[in-house]
PDB file of C-alpha atoms in Angstrom:
ATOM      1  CA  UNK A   1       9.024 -22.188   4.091  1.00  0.00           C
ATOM      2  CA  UNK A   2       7.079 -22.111   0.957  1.00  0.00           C
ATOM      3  CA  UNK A   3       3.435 -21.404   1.502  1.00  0.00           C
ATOM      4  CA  UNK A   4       0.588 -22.451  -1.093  1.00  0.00           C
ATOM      5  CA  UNK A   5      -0.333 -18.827  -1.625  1.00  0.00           C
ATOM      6  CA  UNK A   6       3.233 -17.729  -1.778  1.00  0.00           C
ATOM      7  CA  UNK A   7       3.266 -20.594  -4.855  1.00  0.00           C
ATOM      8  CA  UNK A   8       0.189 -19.568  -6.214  1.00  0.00           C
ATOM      9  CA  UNK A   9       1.315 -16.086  -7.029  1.00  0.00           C
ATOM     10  CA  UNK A  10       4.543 -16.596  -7.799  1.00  0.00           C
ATOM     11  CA  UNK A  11       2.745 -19.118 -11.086  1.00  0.00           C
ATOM     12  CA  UNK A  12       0.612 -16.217 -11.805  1.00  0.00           C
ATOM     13  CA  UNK A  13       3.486 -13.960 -12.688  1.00  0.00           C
ATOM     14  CA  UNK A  14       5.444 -17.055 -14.312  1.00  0.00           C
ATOM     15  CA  UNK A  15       2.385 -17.731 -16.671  1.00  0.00           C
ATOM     16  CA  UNK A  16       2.612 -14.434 -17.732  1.00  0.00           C
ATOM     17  CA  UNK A  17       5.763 -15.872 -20.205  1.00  0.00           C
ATOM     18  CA  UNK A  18       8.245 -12.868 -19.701  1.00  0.00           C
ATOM     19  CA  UNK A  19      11.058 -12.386 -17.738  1.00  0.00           C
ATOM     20  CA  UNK A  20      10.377  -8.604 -16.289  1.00  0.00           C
ATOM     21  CA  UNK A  21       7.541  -8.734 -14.071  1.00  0.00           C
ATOM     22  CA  UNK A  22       6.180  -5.261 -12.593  1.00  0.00           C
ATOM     23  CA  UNK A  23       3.645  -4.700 -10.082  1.00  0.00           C
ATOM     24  CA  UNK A  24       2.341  -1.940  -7.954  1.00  0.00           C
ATOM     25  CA  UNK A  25       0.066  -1.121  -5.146  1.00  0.00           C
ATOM     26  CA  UNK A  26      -0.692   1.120  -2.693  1.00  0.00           C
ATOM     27  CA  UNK A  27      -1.005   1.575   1.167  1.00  0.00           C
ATOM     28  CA  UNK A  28      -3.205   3.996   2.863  1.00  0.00           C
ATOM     29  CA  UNK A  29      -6.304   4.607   0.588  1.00  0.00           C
ATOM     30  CA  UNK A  30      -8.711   4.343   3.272  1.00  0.00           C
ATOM     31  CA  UNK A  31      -7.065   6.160   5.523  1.00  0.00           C
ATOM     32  CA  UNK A  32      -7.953   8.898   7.928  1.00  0.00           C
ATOM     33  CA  UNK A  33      -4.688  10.183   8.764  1.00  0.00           C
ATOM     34  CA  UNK A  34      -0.948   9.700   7.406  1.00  0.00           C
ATOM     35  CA  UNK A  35      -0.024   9.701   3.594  1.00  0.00           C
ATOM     36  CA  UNK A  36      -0.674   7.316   0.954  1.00  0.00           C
ATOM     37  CA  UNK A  37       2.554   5.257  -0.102  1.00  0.00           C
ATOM     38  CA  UNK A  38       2.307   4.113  -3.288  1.00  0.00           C
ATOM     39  CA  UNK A  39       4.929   0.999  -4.374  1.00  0.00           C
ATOM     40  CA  UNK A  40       6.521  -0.521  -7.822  1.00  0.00           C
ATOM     41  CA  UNK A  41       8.086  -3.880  -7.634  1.00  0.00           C
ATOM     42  CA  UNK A  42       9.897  -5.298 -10.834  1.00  0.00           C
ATOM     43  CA  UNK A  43      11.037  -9.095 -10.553  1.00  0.00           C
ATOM     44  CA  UNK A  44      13.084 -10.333 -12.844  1.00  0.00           C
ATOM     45  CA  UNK A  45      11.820 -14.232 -13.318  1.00  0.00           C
ATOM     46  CA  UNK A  46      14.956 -15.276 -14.888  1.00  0.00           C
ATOM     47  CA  UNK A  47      17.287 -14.793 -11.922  1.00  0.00           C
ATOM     48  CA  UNK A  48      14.428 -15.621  -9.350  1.00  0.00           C
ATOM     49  CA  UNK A  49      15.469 -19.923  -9.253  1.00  0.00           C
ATOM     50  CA  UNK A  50      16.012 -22.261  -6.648  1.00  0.00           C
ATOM     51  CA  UNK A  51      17.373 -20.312  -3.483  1.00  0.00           C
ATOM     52  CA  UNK A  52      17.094 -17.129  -4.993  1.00  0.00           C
ATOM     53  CA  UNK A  53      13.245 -16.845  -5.003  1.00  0.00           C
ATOM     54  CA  UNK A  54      12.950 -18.421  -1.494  1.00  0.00           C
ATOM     55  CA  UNK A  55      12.607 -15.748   0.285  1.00  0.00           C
ATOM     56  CA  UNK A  56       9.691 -14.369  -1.364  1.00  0.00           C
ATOM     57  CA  UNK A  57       7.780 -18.116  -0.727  1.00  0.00           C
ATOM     58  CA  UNK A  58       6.124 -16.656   1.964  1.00  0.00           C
ATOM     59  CA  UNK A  59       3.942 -13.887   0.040  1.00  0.00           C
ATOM     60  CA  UNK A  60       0.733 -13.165   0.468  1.00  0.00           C
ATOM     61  CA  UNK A  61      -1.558  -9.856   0.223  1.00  0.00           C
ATOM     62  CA  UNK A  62      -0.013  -7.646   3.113  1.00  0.00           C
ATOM     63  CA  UNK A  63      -3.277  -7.237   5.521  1.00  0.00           C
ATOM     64  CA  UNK A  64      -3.589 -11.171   5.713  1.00  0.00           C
ATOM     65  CA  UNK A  65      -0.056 -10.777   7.273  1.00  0.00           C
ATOM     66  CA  UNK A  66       1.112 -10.374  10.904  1.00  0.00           C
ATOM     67  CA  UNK A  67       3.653  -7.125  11.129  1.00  0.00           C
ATOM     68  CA  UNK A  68       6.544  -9.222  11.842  1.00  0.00           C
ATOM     69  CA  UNK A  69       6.217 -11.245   8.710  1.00  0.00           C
ATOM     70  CA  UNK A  70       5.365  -8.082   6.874  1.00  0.00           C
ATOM     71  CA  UNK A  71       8.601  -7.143   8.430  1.00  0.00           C
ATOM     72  CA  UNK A  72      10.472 -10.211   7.379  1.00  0.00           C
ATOM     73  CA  UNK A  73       9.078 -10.487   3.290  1.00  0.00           C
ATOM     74  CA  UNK A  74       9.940  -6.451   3.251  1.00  0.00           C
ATOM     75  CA  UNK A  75      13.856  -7.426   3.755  1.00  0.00           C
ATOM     76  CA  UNK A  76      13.371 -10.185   1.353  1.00  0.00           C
ATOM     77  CA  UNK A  77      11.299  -7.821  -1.345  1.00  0.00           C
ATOM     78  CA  UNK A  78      14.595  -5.373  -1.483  1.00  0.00           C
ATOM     79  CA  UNK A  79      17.103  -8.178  -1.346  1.00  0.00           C
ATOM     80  CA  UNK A  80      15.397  -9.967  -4.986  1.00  0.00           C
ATOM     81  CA  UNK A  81      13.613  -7.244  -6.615  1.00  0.00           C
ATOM     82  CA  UNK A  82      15.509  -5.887  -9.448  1.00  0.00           C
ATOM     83  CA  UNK A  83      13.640  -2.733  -9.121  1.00  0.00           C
ATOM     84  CA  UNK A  84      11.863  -1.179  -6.075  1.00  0.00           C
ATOM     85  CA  UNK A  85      10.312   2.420  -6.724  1.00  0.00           C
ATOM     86  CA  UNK A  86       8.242   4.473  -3.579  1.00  0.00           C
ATOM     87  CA  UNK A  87       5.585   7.225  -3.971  1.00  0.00           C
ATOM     88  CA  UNK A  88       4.192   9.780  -1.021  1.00  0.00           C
ATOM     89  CA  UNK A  89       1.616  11.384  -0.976  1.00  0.00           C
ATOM     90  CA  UNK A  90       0.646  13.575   1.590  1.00  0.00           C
ATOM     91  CA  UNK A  91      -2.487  14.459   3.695  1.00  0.00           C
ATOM     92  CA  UNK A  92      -2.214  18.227   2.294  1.00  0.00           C
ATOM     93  CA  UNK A  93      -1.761  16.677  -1.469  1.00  0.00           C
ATOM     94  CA  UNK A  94      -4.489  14.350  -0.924  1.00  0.00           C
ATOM     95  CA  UNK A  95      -6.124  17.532   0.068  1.00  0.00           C
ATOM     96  CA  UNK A  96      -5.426  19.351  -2.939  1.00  0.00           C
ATOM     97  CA  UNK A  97      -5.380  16.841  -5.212  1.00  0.00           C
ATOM     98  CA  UNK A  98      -7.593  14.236  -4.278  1.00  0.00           C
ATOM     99  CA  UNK A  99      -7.440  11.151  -3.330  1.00  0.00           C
ATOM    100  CA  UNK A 100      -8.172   8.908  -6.055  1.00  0.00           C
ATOM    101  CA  UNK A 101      -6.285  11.363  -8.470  1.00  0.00           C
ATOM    102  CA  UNK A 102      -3.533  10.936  -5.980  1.00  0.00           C
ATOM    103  CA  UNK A 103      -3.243   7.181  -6.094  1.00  0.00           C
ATOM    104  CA  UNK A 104      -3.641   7.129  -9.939  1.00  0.00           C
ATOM    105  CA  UNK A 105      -1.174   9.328 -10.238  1.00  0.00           C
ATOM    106  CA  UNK A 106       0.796   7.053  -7.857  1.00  0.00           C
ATOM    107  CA  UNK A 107       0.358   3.715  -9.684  1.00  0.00           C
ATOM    108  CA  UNK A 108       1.451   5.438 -12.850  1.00  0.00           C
ATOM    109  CA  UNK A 109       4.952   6.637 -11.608  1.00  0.00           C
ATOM    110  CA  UNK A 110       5.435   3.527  -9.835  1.00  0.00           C
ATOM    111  CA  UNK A 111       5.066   1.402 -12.652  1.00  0.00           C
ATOM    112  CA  UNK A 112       7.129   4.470 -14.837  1.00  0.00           C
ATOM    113  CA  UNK A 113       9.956   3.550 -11.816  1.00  0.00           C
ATOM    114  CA  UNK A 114      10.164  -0.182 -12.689  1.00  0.00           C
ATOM    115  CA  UNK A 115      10.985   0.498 -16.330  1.00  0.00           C
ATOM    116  CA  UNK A 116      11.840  -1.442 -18.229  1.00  0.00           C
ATOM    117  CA  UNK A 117       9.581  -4.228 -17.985  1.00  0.00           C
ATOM    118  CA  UNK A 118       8.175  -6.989 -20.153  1.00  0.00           C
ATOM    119  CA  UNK A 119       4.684  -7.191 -18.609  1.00  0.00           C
ATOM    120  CA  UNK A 120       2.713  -4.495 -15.886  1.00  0.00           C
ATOM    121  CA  UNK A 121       0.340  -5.679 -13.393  1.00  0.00           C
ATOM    122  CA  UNK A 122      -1.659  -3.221 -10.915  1.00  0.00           C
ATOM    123  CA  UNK A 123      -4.059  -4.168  -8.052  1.00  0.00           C
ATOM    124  CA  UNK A 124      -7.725  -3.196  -9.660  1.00  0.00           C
ATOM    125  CA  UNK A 125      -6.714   0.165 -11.384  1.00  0.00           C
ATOM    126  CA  UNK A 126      -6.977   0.930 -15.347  1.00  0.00           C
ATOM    127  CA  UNK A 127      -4.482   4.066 -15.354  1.00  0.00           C
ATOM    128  CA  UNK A 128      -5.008   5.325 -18.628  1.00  0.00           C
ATOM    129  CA  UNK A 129      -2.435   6.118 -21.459  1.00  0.00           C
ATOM    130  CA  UNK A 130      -0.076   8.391 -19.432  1.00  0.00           C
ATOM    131  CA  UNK A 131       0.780   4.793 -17.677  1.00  0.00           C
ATOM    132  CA  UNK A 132       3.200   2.111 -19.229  1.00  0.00           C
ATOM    133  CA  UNK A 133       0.696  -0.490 -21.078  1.00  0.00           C
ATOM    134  CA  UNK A 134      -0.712  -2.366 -18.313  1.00  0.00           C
ATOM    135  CA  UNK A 135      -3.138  -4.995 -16.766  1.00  0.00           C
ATOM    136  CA  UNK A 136      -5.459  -4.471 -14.147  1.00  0.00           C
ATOM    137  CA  UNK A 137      -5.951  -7.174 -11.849  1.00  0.00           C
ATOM    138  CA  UNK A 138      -8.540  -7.421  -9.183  1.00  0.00           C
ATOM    139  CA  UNK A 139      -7.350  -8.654  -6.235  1.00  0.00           C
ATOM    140  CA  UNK A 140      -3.957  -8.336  -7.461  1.00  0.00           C
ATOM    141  CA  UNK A 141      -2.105  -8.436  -4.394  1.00  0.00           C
ATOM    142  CA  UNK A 142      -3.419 -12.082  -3.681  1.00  0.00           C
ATOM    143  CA  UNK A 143      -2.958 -13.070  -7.178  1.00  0.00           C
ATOM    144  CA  UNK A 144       0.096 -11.832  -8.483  1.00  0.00           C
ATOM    145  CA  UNK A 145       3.406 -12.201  -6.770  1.00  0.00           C
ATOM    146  CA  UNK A 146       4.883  -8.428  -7.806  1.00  0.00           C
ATOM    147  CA  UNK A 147       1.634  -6.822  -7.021  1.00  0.00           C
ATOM    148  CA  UNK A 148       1.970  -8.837  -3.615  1.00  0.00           C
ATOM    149  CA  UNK A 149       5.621  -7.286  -3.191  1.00  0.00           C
ATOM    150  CA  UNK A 150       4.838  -4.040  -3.925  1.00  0.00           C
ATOM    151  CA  UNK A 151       1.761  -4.527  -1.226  1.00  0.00           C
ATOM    152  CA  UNK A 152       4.396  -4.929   1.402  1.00  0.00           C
ATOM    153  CA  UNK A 153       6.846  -2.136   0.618  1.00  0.00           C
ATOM    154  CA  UNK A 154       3.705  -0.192   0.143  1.00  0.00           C
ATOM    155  CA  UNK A 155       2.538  -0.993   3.639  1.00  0.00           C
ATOM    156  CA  UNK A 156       5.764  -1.362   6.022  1.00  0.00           C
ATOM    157  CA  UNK A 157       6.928   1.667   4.664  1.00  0.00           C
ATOM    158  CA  UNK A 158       3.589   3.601   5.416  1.00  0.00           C
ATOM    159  CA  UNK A 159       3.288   2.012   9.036  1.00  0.00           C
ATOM    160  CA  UNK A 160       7.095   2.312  10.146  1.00  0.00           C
ATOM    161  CA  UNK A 161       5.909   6.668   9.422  1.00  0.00           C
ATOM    162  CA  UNK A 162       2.708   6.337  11.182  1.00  0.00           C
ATOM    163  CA  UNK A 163       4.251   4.418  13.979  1.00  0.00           C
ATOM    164  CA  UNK A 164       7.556   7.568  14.268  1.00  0.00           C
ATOM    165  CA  UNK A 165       4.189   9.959  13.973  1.00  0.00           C
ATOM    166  CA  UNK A 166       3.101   8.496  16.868  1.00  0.00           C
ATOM    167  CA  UNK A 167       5.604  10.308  18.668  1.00  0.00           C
ATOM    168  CA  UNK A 168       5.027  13.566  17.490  1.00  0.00           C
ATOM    169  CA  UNK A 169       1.476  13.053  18.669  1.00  0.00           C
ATOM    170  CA  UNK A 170       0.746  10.480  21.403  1.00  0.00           C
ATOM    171  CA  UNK A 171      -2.608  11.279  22.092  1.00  0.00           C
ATOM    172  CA  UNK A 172      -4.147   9.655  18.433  1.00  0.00           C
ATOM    173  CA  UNK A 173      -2.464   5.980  19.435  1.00  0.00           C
ATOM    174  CA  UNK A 174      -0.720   6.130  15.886  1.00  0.00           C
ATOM    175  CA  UNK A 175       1.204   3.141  17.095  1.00  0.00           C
ATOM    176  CA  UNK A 176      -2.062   0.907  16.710  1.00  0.00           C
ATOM    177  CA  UNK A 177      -4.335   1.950  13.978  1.00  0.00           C
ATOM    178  CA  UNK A 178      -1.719   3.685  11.583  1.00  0.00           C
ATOM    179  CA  UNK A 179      -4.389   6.422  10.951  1.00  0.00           C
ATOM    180  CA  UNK A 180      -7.217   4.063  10.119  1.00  0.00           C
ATOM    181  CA  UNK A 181     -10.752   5.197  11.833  1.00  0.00           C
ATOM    182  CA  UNK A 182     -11.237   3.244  15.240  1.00  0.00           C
ATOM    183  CA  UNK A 183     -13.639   4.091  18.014  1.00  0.00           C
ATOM    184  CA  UNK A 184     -11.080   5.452  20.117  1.00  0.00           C
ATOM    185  CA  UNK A 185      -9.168   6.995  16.965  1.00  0.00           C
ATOM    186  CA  UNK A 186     -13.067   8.917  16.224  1.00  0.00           C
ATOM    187  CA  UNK A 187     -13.319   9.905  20.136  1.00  0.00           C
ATOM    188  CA  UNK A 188      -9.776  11.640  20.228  1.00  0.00           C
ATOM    189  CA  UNK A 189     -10.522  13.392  17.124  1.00  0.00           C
ATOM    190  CA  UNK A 190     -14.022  14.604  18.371  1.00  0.00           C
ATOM    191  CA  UNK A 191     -12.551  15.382  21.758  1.00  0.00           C
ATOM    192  CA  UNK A 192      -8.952  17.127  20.111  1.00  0.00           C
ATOM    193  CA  UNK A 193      -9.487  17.822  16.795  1.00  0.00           C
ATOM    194  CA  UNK A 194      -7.462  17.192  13.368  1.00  0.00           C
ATOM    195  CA  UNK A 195      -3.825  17.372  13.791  1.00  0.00           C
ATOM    196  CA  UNK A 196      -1.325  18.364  11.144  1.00  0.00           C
ATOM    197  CA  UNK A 197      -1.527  14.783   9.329  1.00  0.00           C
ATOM    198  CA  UNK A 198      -4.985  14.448   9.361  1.00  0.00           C
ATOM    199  CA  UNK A 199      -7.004  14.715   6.125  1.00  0.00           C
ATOM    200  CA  UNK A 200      -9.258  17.606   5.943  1.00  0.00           C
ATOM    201  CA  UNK A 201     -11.072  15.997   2.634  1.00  0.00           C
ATOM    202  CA  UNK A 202     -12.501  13.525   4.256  1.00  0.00           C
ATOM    203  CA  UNK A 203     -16.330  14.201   5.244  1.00  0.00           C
ATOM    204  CA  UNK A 204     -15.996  12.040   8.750  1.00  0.00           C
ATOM    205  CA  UNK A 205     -18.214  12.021  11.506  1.00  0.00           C
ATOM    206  CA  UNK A 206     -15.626  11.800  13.772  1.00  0.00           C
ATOM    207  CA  UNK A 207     -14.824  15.451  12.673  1.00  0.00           C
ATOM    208  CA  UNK A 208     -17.868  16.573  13.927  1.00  0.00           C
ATOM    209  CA  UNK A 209     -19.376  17.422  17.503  1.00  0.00           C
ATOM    210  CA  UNK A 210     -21.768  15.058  19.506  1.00  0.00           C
ATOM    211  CA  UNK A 211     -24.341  17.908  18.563  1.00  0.00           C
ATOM    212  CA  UNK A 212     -23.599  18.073  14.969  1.00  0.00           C
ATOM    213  CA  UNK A 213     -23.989  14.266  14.875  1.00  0.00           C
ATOM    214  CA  UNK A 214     -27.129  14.396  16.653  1.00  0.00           C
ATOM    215  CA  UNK A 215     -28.707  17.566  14.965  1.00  0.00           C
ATOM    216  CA  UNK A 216     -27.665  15.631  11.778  1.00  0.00           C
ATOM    217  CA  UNK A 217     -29.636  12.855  12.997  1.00  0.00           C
ATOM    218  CA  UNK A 218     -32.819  14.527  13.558  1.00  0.00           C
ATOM    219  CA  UNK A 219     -32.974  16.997  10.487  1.00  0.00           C
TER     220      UNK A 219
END
């Protein structure tokens, strides 16, 4: 079923007056743990009538989504886009590298991945000239239907990894946060330390001791 968001972004990208629609978007950015996944979606509006753009009604800017219908609009993304292209980056790159530098350099291949395309939309980022011309939009992913698209790939790919890290190690609770900082995601990391898929760049308190929190405090 068509939802009025799902409408409103797939107008946004229709306005736009071209037929190849790109968008691209990340997954992970704020992350403590796990990689970021960085996504390209190219639609092609002149294929995308009637039944064939039904099943991407139901967009919508991923985190305003339950998993199962994250689940569901991934299926649909890869059965209509024209052009689907995946980035990882991981916590050792993001080490090296940085983060933002990371997810710029992200966006930019993703968007290189959907070539060709007659117009290139990315969620908030200016990428420079090493990127195909482009359009930041903020908010993308609950504006724009490809930017929306890409949000999911970005995002069920990223989570289905965290959730098969979760077996590897079973004492972070992967399964739940995806590598986000939680209370209980902090106290394990306090109690454990960092394992291998951990970032190391990040300057979190959970990383530190009770003491060095509270000698932090008092200085």
């Amino acid at each position: 079923m068509a939802t009025p968001i799902g409408q409103k972004l797939l107008r946004f990208d229709r306005r736009l007056g071209v037929r190849f629609v790109a968008g691209a978007d990340e997954a992970g950015r704020g992350s403590l743990a796990g990689p970021l996944v960085v996504a390209g979606v190219l639609l092609d509006y002149e294929c995308l009538r009637d039944h064939r753009v039904r099943p991407l009604a139901r967009l919508n800017d991923s985190k305003q989504l339950s998993h199962d219908t994250r689940e569901e609009l991934f299926d649909a993304v890869v059965s209509c886009a024209t052009r689907i292209s995946v980035h990882v980056f991981t916590p050792g790159t993001i080490d090296r590298n940085g983060l933002h530098r990371s997810n710029l350099a992200g966006l930019r291949a993703a968007l290189h991945g959907c070539q060709p395309a007659d117009a290139c939309l990315v969620d908030g980022f200016r990428l420079g000239k090493l990127a195909p011309p482009h359009r930041a939009v903020v908010d993308g992913d609950t504006k724009s239907a490809a930017i929306a698209a890409a949000s999911i790939v970005a995002k069920v790919t990223r989570d289905r990894y965290m959730r098969r890290a979760d077996a590897l190690y079973p004492a972070f609770g992967f399964s739940s946060h995806v590598g986000y900082i939680t209370p209980g995601h902090s106290r394990v990391v306090r109690e454990r330390g960092p394992c291998e898929i951990h970032r190391l760049s990040f300057q979190a308190l959970c990383y530190r001791t009770e003491e060095e929190i509270a000698a932090a405090a008092s200085a």
